[in-house]
């Protein structure tokens, strides 16, 4: 089968206006700006307004990506929406976005892989384009994590924020850059390292699950930290191995979870920190949304321009535990 080379034709993002700073959090839980900055690098995060849902943020990010790509909504064949915080269990939030955008020819689904969701979604979308089954695919990462945050738990509520990012995938000859080269996905089962236990078939919603806080995100921070550092470095190394190695690597755009994790991975890889994009200080961990938000910011600030012809590695890890990357040539 002849595969059609795929590429990224446009980038979009949407960040809610409301800022929740470390100083705001000092008033809510027993923490300090200094502790949060030292352990995570985070200064503030964005929080969706009352009445603002994942589908709203996703729609705005997707609209921006379509404009950037010069692709009309009715040219989209498929919408893949990665999220751990959909509007509801079903129908899929992707279908709401399809309606809001007017993607009259598209079908779509939600993808559940937590922080790895966007990276998995791009791989899925790229296969449709490569196979010639779709001419244009929207891949969205969106979260309203504030809705499942326990604001009495200082070990989690300081980390996470809300936001959305999106890309449009097309055949490479139309995208004009950002050729999709490769992808990888994996899992290292460790179910309760990061989990929202309530509301599924294992623990259906009940008074008891609500009283127990089972509908909030729960996490073992240290376990996740160690996993992330180890996996991050391995994935970056693996991603470039067959594409010219580290010499060809222009930038790593990692899932934004913690500045210390990014620095530890850079050190492990022996690469300068300048080769790793980070905006975690502004938005915290926005799970599936963090990489497309970062890519849009890089695009807007012209940071990809000097990297033309080089590799960009987008690498993620999260609940599951799950991990993966996708690689493009800028
Ligand atoms: C959560 C995280 C920042 C905690 O940092 P850490 O250096 O591992 O801190 P520890 O969990 O060892 O806790 C150290 C101490 O700080 C305390 N502490 C925890 N959160 C705190 C907070 N917000 N403010 C002040 N103190 C806090 C702990 O209670 C502990 O106190 P103790 O020593 O008296 O028991 C870090 O583990 C992390 O970032 N992990 C990865 C999490 C992540 O990104 N998950 C998402 C995956 S996609």
CSV table of C-alpha atoms and ligand atoms in Angstrom, one decimal:
chain,number,residue,atom,x,y,z
A,1,UNK,CA,0.0,0.0,0.0
A,2,UNK,CA,1.3,3.4,-0.9
A,3,UNK,CA,1.2,5.7,2.1
A,4,UNK,CA,0.5,9.4,1.8
A,5,UNK,CA,3.0,11.4,3.9
A,6,UNK,CA,1.1,13.3,6.6
A,7,UNK,CA,1.9,16.7,8.2
A,8,UNK,CA,0.6,19.3,10.6
A,9,UNK,CA,-1.1,22.1,8.7
A,10,UNK,CA,-2.2,24.3,11.6
A,11,UNK,CA,-2.1,24.9,15.4
A,12,UNK,CA,-4.5,26.4,17.9
A,13,UNK,CA,-5.0,26.8,21.6
A,14,UNK,CA,-7.4,28.2,24.1
A,15,UNK,CA,-6.6,29.2,27.7
A,16,UNK,CA,-9.3,30.3,30.1
A,17,UNK,CA,-8.9,33.9,31.3
A,18,UNK,CA,-9.0,33.2,35.0
A,19,UNK,CA,-5.6,32.8,36.6
A,20,UNK,CA,-5.1,30.8,39.8
A,21,UNK,CA,-1.7,31.8,41.2
A,22,UNK,CA,0.4,30.1,43.9
A,23,UNK,CA,-0.5,33.0,46.2
A,24,UNK,CA,-4.2,32.3,45.6
A,25,UNK,CA,-3.5,28.6,46.6
A,26,UNK,CA,-1.7,29.8,49.8
A,27,UNK,CA,-5.1,31.0,50.9
A,28,UNK,CA,-6.8,27.7,50.2
A,29,UNK,CA,-4.4,24.9,51.3
A,30,UNK,CA,-1.3,24.7,53.5
A,31,UNK,CA,1.4,25.6,50.9
A,32,UNK,CA,3.6,28.4,49.8
A,33,UNK,CA,4.6,30.0,46.5
A,34,UNK,CA,8.2,29.1,47.3
A,35,UNK,CA,7.5,25.4,47.8
A,36,UNK,CA,5.4,25.1,44.6
A,37,UNK,CA,8.0,26.9,42.5
A,38,UNK,CA,10.9,24.9,43.9
A,39,UNK,CA,9.3,21.5,43.5
A,40,UNK,CA,7.5,22.1,40.2
A,41,UNK,CA,8.4,25.4,38.5
A,42,UNK,CA,4.7,26.3,38.4
A,43,UNK,CA,3.7,29.9,39.2
A,44,UNK,CA,0.1,30.0,38.0
A,45,UNK,CA,-2.5,28.0,36.1
A,46,UNK,CA,-5.7,28.8,34.3
A,47,UNK,CA,-9.2,27.8,35.5
A,48,UNK,CA,-12.3,27.5,33.3
A,49,UNK,CA,-15.2,29.9,34.2
A,50,UNK,CA,-18.5,28.6,35.6
A,51,UNK,CA,-20.5,27.5,32.6
A,52,UNK,CA,-17.4,27.0,30.4
A,53,UNK,CA,-17.0,23.3,29.5
A,54,UNK,CA,-14.3,21.2,27.8
A,55,UNK,CA,-16.2,21.4,24.5
A,56,UNK,CA,-16.1,25.2,24.6
A,57,UNK,CA,-12.3,25.3,25.1
A,58,UNK,CA,-11.9,22.6,22.5
A,59,UNK,CA,-14.0,24.4,19.9
A,60,UNK,CA,-12.1,27.6,20.3
A,61,UNK,CA,-8.7,25.9,20.0
A,62,UNK,CA,-9.9,23.9,17.0
A,63,UNK,CA,-11.3,27.0,15.2
A,64,UNK,CA,-7.9,28.7,15.6
A,65,UNK,CA,-6.1,25.6,14.3
A,66,UNK,CA,-8.4,25.5,11.2
A,67,UNK,CA,-7.8,29.1,10.5
A,68,UNK,CA,-4.1,28.6,10.8
A,69,UNK,CA,-4.2,25.7,8.4
A,70,UNK,CA,-6.5,27.4,5.9
A,71,UNK,CA,-8.9,24.3,6.2
A,72,UNK,CA,-12.6,24.8,6.3
A,73,UNK,CA,-14.7,23.0,8.9
A,74,UNK,CA,-16.5,21.0,6.2
A,75,UNK,CA,-13.2,19.6,4.9
A,76,UNK,CA,-12.6,17.8,8.2
A,77,UNK,CA,-13.2,14.0,7.9
A,78,UNK,CA,-12.4,13.0,11.5
A,79,UNK,CA,-12.2,14.7,15.0
A,80,UNK,CA,-10.2,12.9,17.7
A,81,UNK,CA,-10.6,14.5,21.0
A,82,UNK,CA,-8.2,13.5,23.8
A,83,UNK,CA,-9.4,14.2,27.3
A,84,UNK,CA,-9.8,12.9,30.9
A,85,UNK,CA,-12.5,15.5,31.6
A,86,UNK,CA,-15.2,15.2,28.8
A,87,UNK,CA,-18.4,17.2,29.1
A,88,UNK,CA,-20.1,14.0,30.2
A,89,UNK,CA,-19.4,10.2,30.0
A,90,UNK,CA,-21.3,10.1,26.7
A,91,UNK,CA,-22.0,11.2,24.1
A,92,UNK,CA,-18.5,12.0,23.1
A,93,UNK,CA,-17.4,15.6,23.5
A,94,UNK,CA,-15.9,15.3,20.0
A,95,UNK,CA,-19.5,15.2,18.6
A,96,UNK,CA,-20.3,18.5,20.4
A,97,UNK,CA,-17.3,20.1,18.9
A,98,UNK,CA,-18.2,18.7,15.4
A,99,UNK,CA,-21.6,20.4,15.8
A,100,UNK,CA,-20.2,23.7,17.2
A,101,UNK,CA,-17.6,24.0,14.4
A,102,UNK,CA,-20.0,22.9,11.6
A,103,UNK,CA,-17.8,19.9,10.5
A,104,UNK,CA,-20.7,18.6,8.4
A,105,UNK,CA,-18.8,15.6,7.0
A,106,UNK,CA,-16.9,14.5,10.1
A,107,UNK,CA,-17.3,11.7,12.6
A,108,UNK,CA,-15.3,11.6,15.8
A,109,UNK,CA,-14.6,10.1,19.1
A,110,UNK,CA,-13.1,10.8,22.5
A,111,UNK,CA,-9.8,9.2,23.4
A,112,UNK,CA,-9.0,8.3,27.0
A,113,UNK,CA,-5.3,8.1,27.7
A,114,UNK,CA,-5.0,11.0,30.2
A,115,UNK,CA,-1.8,13.0,29.7
A,116,UNK,CA,-0.6,10.8,26.8
A,117,UNK,CA,-3.9,11.3,25.0
A,118,UNK,CA,-2.8,14.0,22.5
A,119,UNK,CA,0.3,12.1,21.4
A,120,UNK,CA,-1.8,8.9,20.9
A,121,UNK,CA,-4.5,11.0,19.1
A,122,UNK,CA,-2.0,12.4,16.6
A,123,UNK,CA,-0.7,8.9,15.9
A,124,UNK,CA,-4.3,7.7,15.2
A,125,UNK,CA,-5.1,10.7,13.1
A,126,UNK,CA,-1.9,10.5,11.1
A,127,UNK,CA,-2.7,6.9,10.1
A,128,UNK,CA,-6.0,8.0,8.6
A,129,UNK,CA,-4.2,10.6,6.5
A,130,UNK,CA,-1.4,8.2,5.5
A,131,UNK,CA,-3.8,5.5,4.5
A,132,UNK,CA,-5.7,8.0,2.3
A,133,UNK,CA,-8.9,7.5,4.3
A,134,UNK,CA,-9.0,11.1,5.5
A,135,UNK,CA,-7.9,14.3,3.9
A,136,UNK,CA,-8.1,16.5,7.0
A,137,UNK,CA,-8.2,15.4,10.7
A,138,UNK,CA,-8.6,17.6,13.8
A,139,UNK,CA,-6.8,16.3,16.8
A,140,UNK,CA,-7.6,18.1,20.0
A,141,UNK,CA,-6.3,17.8,23.6
A,142,UNK,CA,-8.6,19.5,26.2
A,143,UNK,CA,-9.0,19.5,30.0
A,144,UNK,CA,-11.0,21.1,32.6
A,145,UNK,CA,-9.2,19.4,35.4
A,146,UNK,CA,-10.3,22.0,37.9
A,147,UNK,CA,-13.7,20.2,37.9
A,148,UNK,CA,-12.1,17.0,39.3
A,149,UNK,CA,-9.6,18.6,41.6
A,150,UNK,CA,-9.8,18.3,45.4
A,151,UNK,CA,-8.9,21.8,46.6
A,152,UNK,CA,-8.3,20.4,50.1
A,153,UNK,CA,-5.5,18.1,48.8
A,154,UNK,CA,-2.3,20.2,48.5
A,155,UNK,CA,-0.4,17.4,46.8
A,156,UNK,CA,-2.5,17.5,43.7
A,157,UNK,CA,-4.4,20.8,43.4
A,158,UNK,CA,-1.2,22.9,43.0
A,159,UNK,CA,-0.2,21.0,39.9
A,160,UNK,CA,-3.1,21.0,37.4
A,161,UNK,CA,-4.8,23.6,35.2
A,162,UNK,CA,-7.4,23.9,32.4
A,163,UNK,CA,-6.9,24.6,28.7
A,164,UNK,CA,-7.1,23.2,25.1
A,165,UNK,CA,-4.9,22.8,22.1
A,166,UNK,CA,-5.5,21.5,18.6
A,167,UNK,CA,-3.8,20.6,15.4
A,168,UNK,CA,-5.0,19.9,11.8
A,169,UNK,CA,-3.4,17.0,10.1
A,170,UNK,CA,-3.4,16.9,6.2
A,171,UNK,CA,-1.3,15.3,3.5
A,172,UNK,CA,2.2,16.7,3.8
A,173,UNK,CA,2.0,18.4,0.4
A,174,UNK,CA,-0.8,20.5,1.8
A,175,UNK,CA,0.7,21.1,5.3
A,176,UNK,CA,3.9,22.6,3.8
A,177,UNK,CA,5.9,21.6,6.8
A,178,UNK,CA,5.9,19.6,10.0
A,179,UNK,CA,6.0,16.3,8.3
A,180,UNK,CA,4.8,13.4,10.5
A,181,UNK,CA,7.7,10.9,10.7
A,182,UNK,CA,7.0,8.4,13.4
A,183,UNK,CA,5.1,7.6,16.6
A,184,UNK,CA,5.2,5.2,19.5
A,185,UNK,CA,2.8,4.3,22.3
A,186,UNK,CA,3.1,2.1,25.3
A,187,UNK,CA,1.9,1.2,28.7
A,188,UNK,CA,3.4,0.1,32.0
A,189,UNK,CA,0.2,-0.9,34.0
A,190,UNK,CA,0.1,0.8,37.4
A,191,UNK,CA,-3.5,1.6,37.8
A,192,UNK,CA,-3.7,3.7,40.9
A,193,UNK,CA,-0.6,5.8,40.5
A,194,UNK,CA,-2.9,8.5,39.0
A,195,UNK,CA,-6.6,7.7,39.0
A,196,UNK,CA,-10.1,9.1,39.3
A,197,UNK,CA,-11.7,6.1,40.8
A,198,UNK,CA,-15.4,7.1,40.9
A,199,UNK,CA,-18.0,7.2,38.3
A,200,UNK,CA,-17.2,4.1,36.2
A,201,UNK,CA,-18.4,0.5,36.2
A,202,UNK,CA,-16.0,-0.4,39.1
A,203,UNK,CA,-17.3,2.3,41.4
A,204,UNK,CA,-20.5,3.7,40.0
A,205,UNK,CA,-21.6,7.1,41.5
A,206,UNK,CA,-23.3,6.8,44.8
A,207,UNK,CA,-23.5,8.8,48.0
A,208,UNK,CA,-20.6,6.7,49.3
A,209,UNK,CA,-18.3,7.5,46.4
A,210,UNK,CA,-19.1,11.2,46.7
A,211,UNK,CA,-18.5,11.2,50.5
A,212,UNK,CA,-15.3,9.3,49.9
A,213,UNK,CA,-14.0,11.8,47.3
A,214,UNK,CA,-13.8,9.1,44.7
A,215,UNK,CA,-14.7,11.6,41.9
A,216,UNK,CA,-11.5,13.6,42.5
A,217,UNK,CA,-8.1,12.9,40.9
A,218,UNK,CA,-5.8,11.0,43.2
A,219,UNK,CA,-2.1,10.6,42.7
A,220,UNK,CA,1.1,9.1,44.1
A,221,UNK,CA,3.5,12.0,43.2
A,222,UNK,CA,6.8,10.3,43.9
A,223,UNK,CA,5.9,7.2,42.0
A,224,UNK,CA,4.8,9.2,39.0
A,225,UNK,CA,7.9,11.4,39.2
A,226,UNK,CA,10.3,8.5,39.0
A,227,UNK,CA,8.4,6.9,36.2
A,228,UNK,CA,8.3,10.1,34.2
A,229,UNK,CA,12.0,10.9,34.4
A,230,UNK,CA,13.0,7.4,33.3
A,231,UNK,CA,10.5,7.1,30.5
A,232,UNK,CA,11.0,10.6,29.2
A,233,UNK,CA,14.7,10.1,28.5
A,234,UNK,CA,14.2,6.6,27.0
A,235,UNK,CA,11.5,7.9,24.6
A,236,UNK,CA,13.5,10.8,23.4
A,237,UNK,CA,16.5,8.6,22.7
A,238,UNK,CA,14.3,6.0,20.9
A,239,UNK,CA,12.5,8.7,18.8
A,240,UNK,CA,15.6,10.0,17.1
A,241,UNK,CA,17.5,6.8,16.8
A,242,UNK,CA,16.4,6.0,13.2
A,243,UNK,CA,16.3,9.6,12.1
A,244,UNK,CA,19.8,10.9,12.4
A,245,UNK,CA,20.2,10.9,16.3
A,246,UNK,CA,20.6,13.9,18.6
A,247,UNK,CA,22.4,16.0,16.0
A,248,UNK,CA,19.2,16.2,14.1
A,249,UNK,CA,17.1,17.0,17.1
A,250,UNK,CA,15.9,20.6,17.1
A,251,UNK,CA,13.5,20.6,20.0
A,252,UNK,CA,11.7,18.4,22.5
A,253,UNK,CA,8.2,19.5,23.3
A,254,UNK,CA,7.4,17.4,26.4
A,255,UNK,CA,4.1,17.0,28.3
A,256,UNK,CA,4.3,19.9,30.7
A,257,UNK,CA,4.0,18.4,34.2
A,258,UNK,CA,6.9,19.7,36.2
A,259,UNK,CA,10.0,21.7,35.4
A,260,UNK,CA,12.1,19.4,37.6
A,261,UNK,CA,11.1,16.4,35.5
A,262,UNK,CA,12.1,18.2,32.3
A,263,UNK,CA,15.5,19.2,33.8
A,264,UNK,CA,16.2,15.7,35.1
A,265,UNK,CA,15.4,14.2,31.7
A,266,UNK,CA,17.7,16.8,30.0
A,267,UNK,CA,20.5,15.9,32.4
A,268,UNK,CA,20.0,12.2,31.9
A,269,UNK,CA,20.2,12.7,28.1
A,270,UNK,CA,23.2,15.0,28.3
A,271,UNK,CA,21.3,17.6,26.3
A,272,UNK,CA,21.2,21.4,27.0
A,273,UNK,CA,18.0,22.5,28.7
A,274,UNK,CA,17.5,25.0,25.8
A,275,UNK,CA,16.5,22.2,23.6
A,276,UNK,CA,13.4,21.5,25.8
A,277,UNK,CA,10.4,23.8,25.4
A,278,UNK,CA,8.6,24.7,28.7
A,279,UNK,CA,5.7,26.9,29.6
A,280,UNK,CA,4.7,24.9,32.7
A,281,UNK,CA,5.2,28.0,34.9
A,282,UNK,CA,2.2,29.7,33.2
A,283,UNK,CA,-0.3,26.9,32.9
A,284,UNK,CA,0.7,24.1,35.2
A,285,UNK,CA,-0.1,20.6,34.0
A,286,UNK,CA,-3.0,20.7,31.5
A,287,UNK,CA,-2.7,16.9,30.8
A,288,UNK,CA,-3.8,16.1,27.2
A,289,UNK,CA,-3.8,19.8,26.3
A,290,UNK,CA,-0.3,20.7,27.3
A,291,UNK,CA,1.6,19.6,24.2
A,292,UNK,CA,-0.7,21.3,21.6
A,293,UNK,CA,-0.8,24.4,23.8
A,294,UNK,CA,3.0,24.4,23.8
A,295,UNK,CA,3.2,23.9,20.0
A,296,UNK,CA,0.8,26.7,19.3
A,297,UNK,CA,2.9,29.0,21.5
A,298,UNK,CA,6.1,28.0,19.7
A,299,UNK,CA,4.5,28.7,16.4
A,300,UNK,CA,3.2,32.1,17.5
A,301,UNK,CA,6.6,33.1,18.9
A,302,UNK,CA,8.4,32.0,15.8
A,303,UNK,CA,10.4,29.4,17.7
A,304,UNK,CA,10.0,26.7,15.0
A,305,UNK,CA,11.4,29.0,12.2
A,306,UNK,CA,15.1,28.6,13.0
A,307,UNK,CA,14.5,24.8,13.4
A,308,UNK,CA,13.4,24.2,9.8
A,309,UNK,CA,14.6,20.8,8.6
A,310,UNK,CA,15.3,19.6,12.2
A,311,UNK,CA,13.4,17.1,14.2
A,312,UNK,CA,10.8,18.0,16.9
A,313,UNK,CA,9.9,15.3,19.4
A,314,UNK,CA,6.7,15.5,21.3
A,315,UNK,CA,6.8,13.2,24.3
A,316,UNK,CA,4.2,12.3,26.9
A,317,UNK,CA,3.5,10.0,29.9
A,318,UNK,CA,0.7,9.8,32.4
A,319,UNK,CA,-2.1,7.8,34.0
A,320,UNK,CA,-2.2,4.2,33.1
A,321,UNK,CA,0.7,4.4,33.3
A,322,UNK,CA,0.9,5.3,29.6
A,323,UNK,CA,3.6,6.9,27.5
A,324,UNK,CA,4.4,7.7,23.9
A,325,UNK,CA,5.9,10.2,21.4
A,326,UNK,CA,5.4,11.5,17.9
A,327,UNK,CA,8.2,12.9,15.8
A,328,UNK,CA,7.9,15.5,13.0
A,329,UNK,CA,10.4,17.2,10.7
A,330,UNK,CA,10.0,21.0,11.1
B,1,LIG,C1,3.9,16.1,43.6
B,1,LIG,C2,5.4,16.5,43.7
B,1,LIG,C3,5.5,18.0,43.2
B,1,LIG,C4,5.8,16.4,45.1
B,1,LIG,O1,7.1,16.8,45.2
B,1,LIG,P1,8.1,15.8,46.1
B,1,LIG,O2,9.4,16.5,46.1
B,1,LIG,O3,8.0,14.4,45.5
B,1,LIG,O4,7.5,15.9,47.5
B,1,LIG,P2,7.0,14.7,48.5
B,1,LIG,O5,5.8,14.1,47.9
B,1,LIG,O6,8.2,13.9,48.7
B,1,LIG,O7,6.6,15.6,49.7
B,1,LIG,C5,7.6,16.2,50.5
B,1,LIG,C6,6.9,17.0,51.7
B,1,LIG,O8,6.2,18.1,51.1
B,1,LIG,C7,4.8,18.1,51.6
B,1,LIG,N1,4.0,18.7,50.6
B,1,LIG,C8,3.3,18.0,49.6
B,1,LIG,N2,2.6,18.9,48.9
B,1,LIG,C9,2.9,20.2,49.4
B,1,LIG,C10,2.5,21.5,49.1
B,1,LIG,N3,1.7,21.7,48.0
B,1,LIG,N4,3.0,22.5,49.8
B,1,LIG,C11,3.8,22.2,50.8
B,1,LIG,N5,4.2,21.0,51.2
B,1,LIG,C12,3.7,20.0,50.5
B,1,LIG,C13,4.5,16.6,51.8
B,1,LIG,O9,3.5,16.4,52.7
B,1,LIG,C14,5.8,16.1,52.4
B,1,LIG,O10,5.9,16.4,53.7
B,1,LIG,P3,6.6,15.4,54.8
B,1,LIG,O11,8.0,15.3,54.4
B,1,LIG,O12,6.3,16.1,56.1
B,1,LIG,O13,5.8,14.1,54.6
B,1,LIG,C15,6.2,15.6,42.8
B,1,LIG,O14,6.3,14.3,43.3
B,1,LIG,C16,5.8,15.6,41.4
B,1,LIG,O15,5.7,16.5,40.6
B,1,LIG,N6,5.4,14.3,40.9
B,1,LIG,C17,4.9,14.1,39.6
B,1,LIG,C18,3.4,14.4,39.6
B,1,LIG,C19,2.8,14.7,38.3
B,1,LIG,O16,3.3,15.5,37.6
B,1,LIG,N7,1.8,14.0,38.0
B,1,LIG,C20,1.1,14.1,36.7
B,1,LIG,C21,1.5,13.0,35.8
B,1,LIG,S1,0.9,13.4,34.2
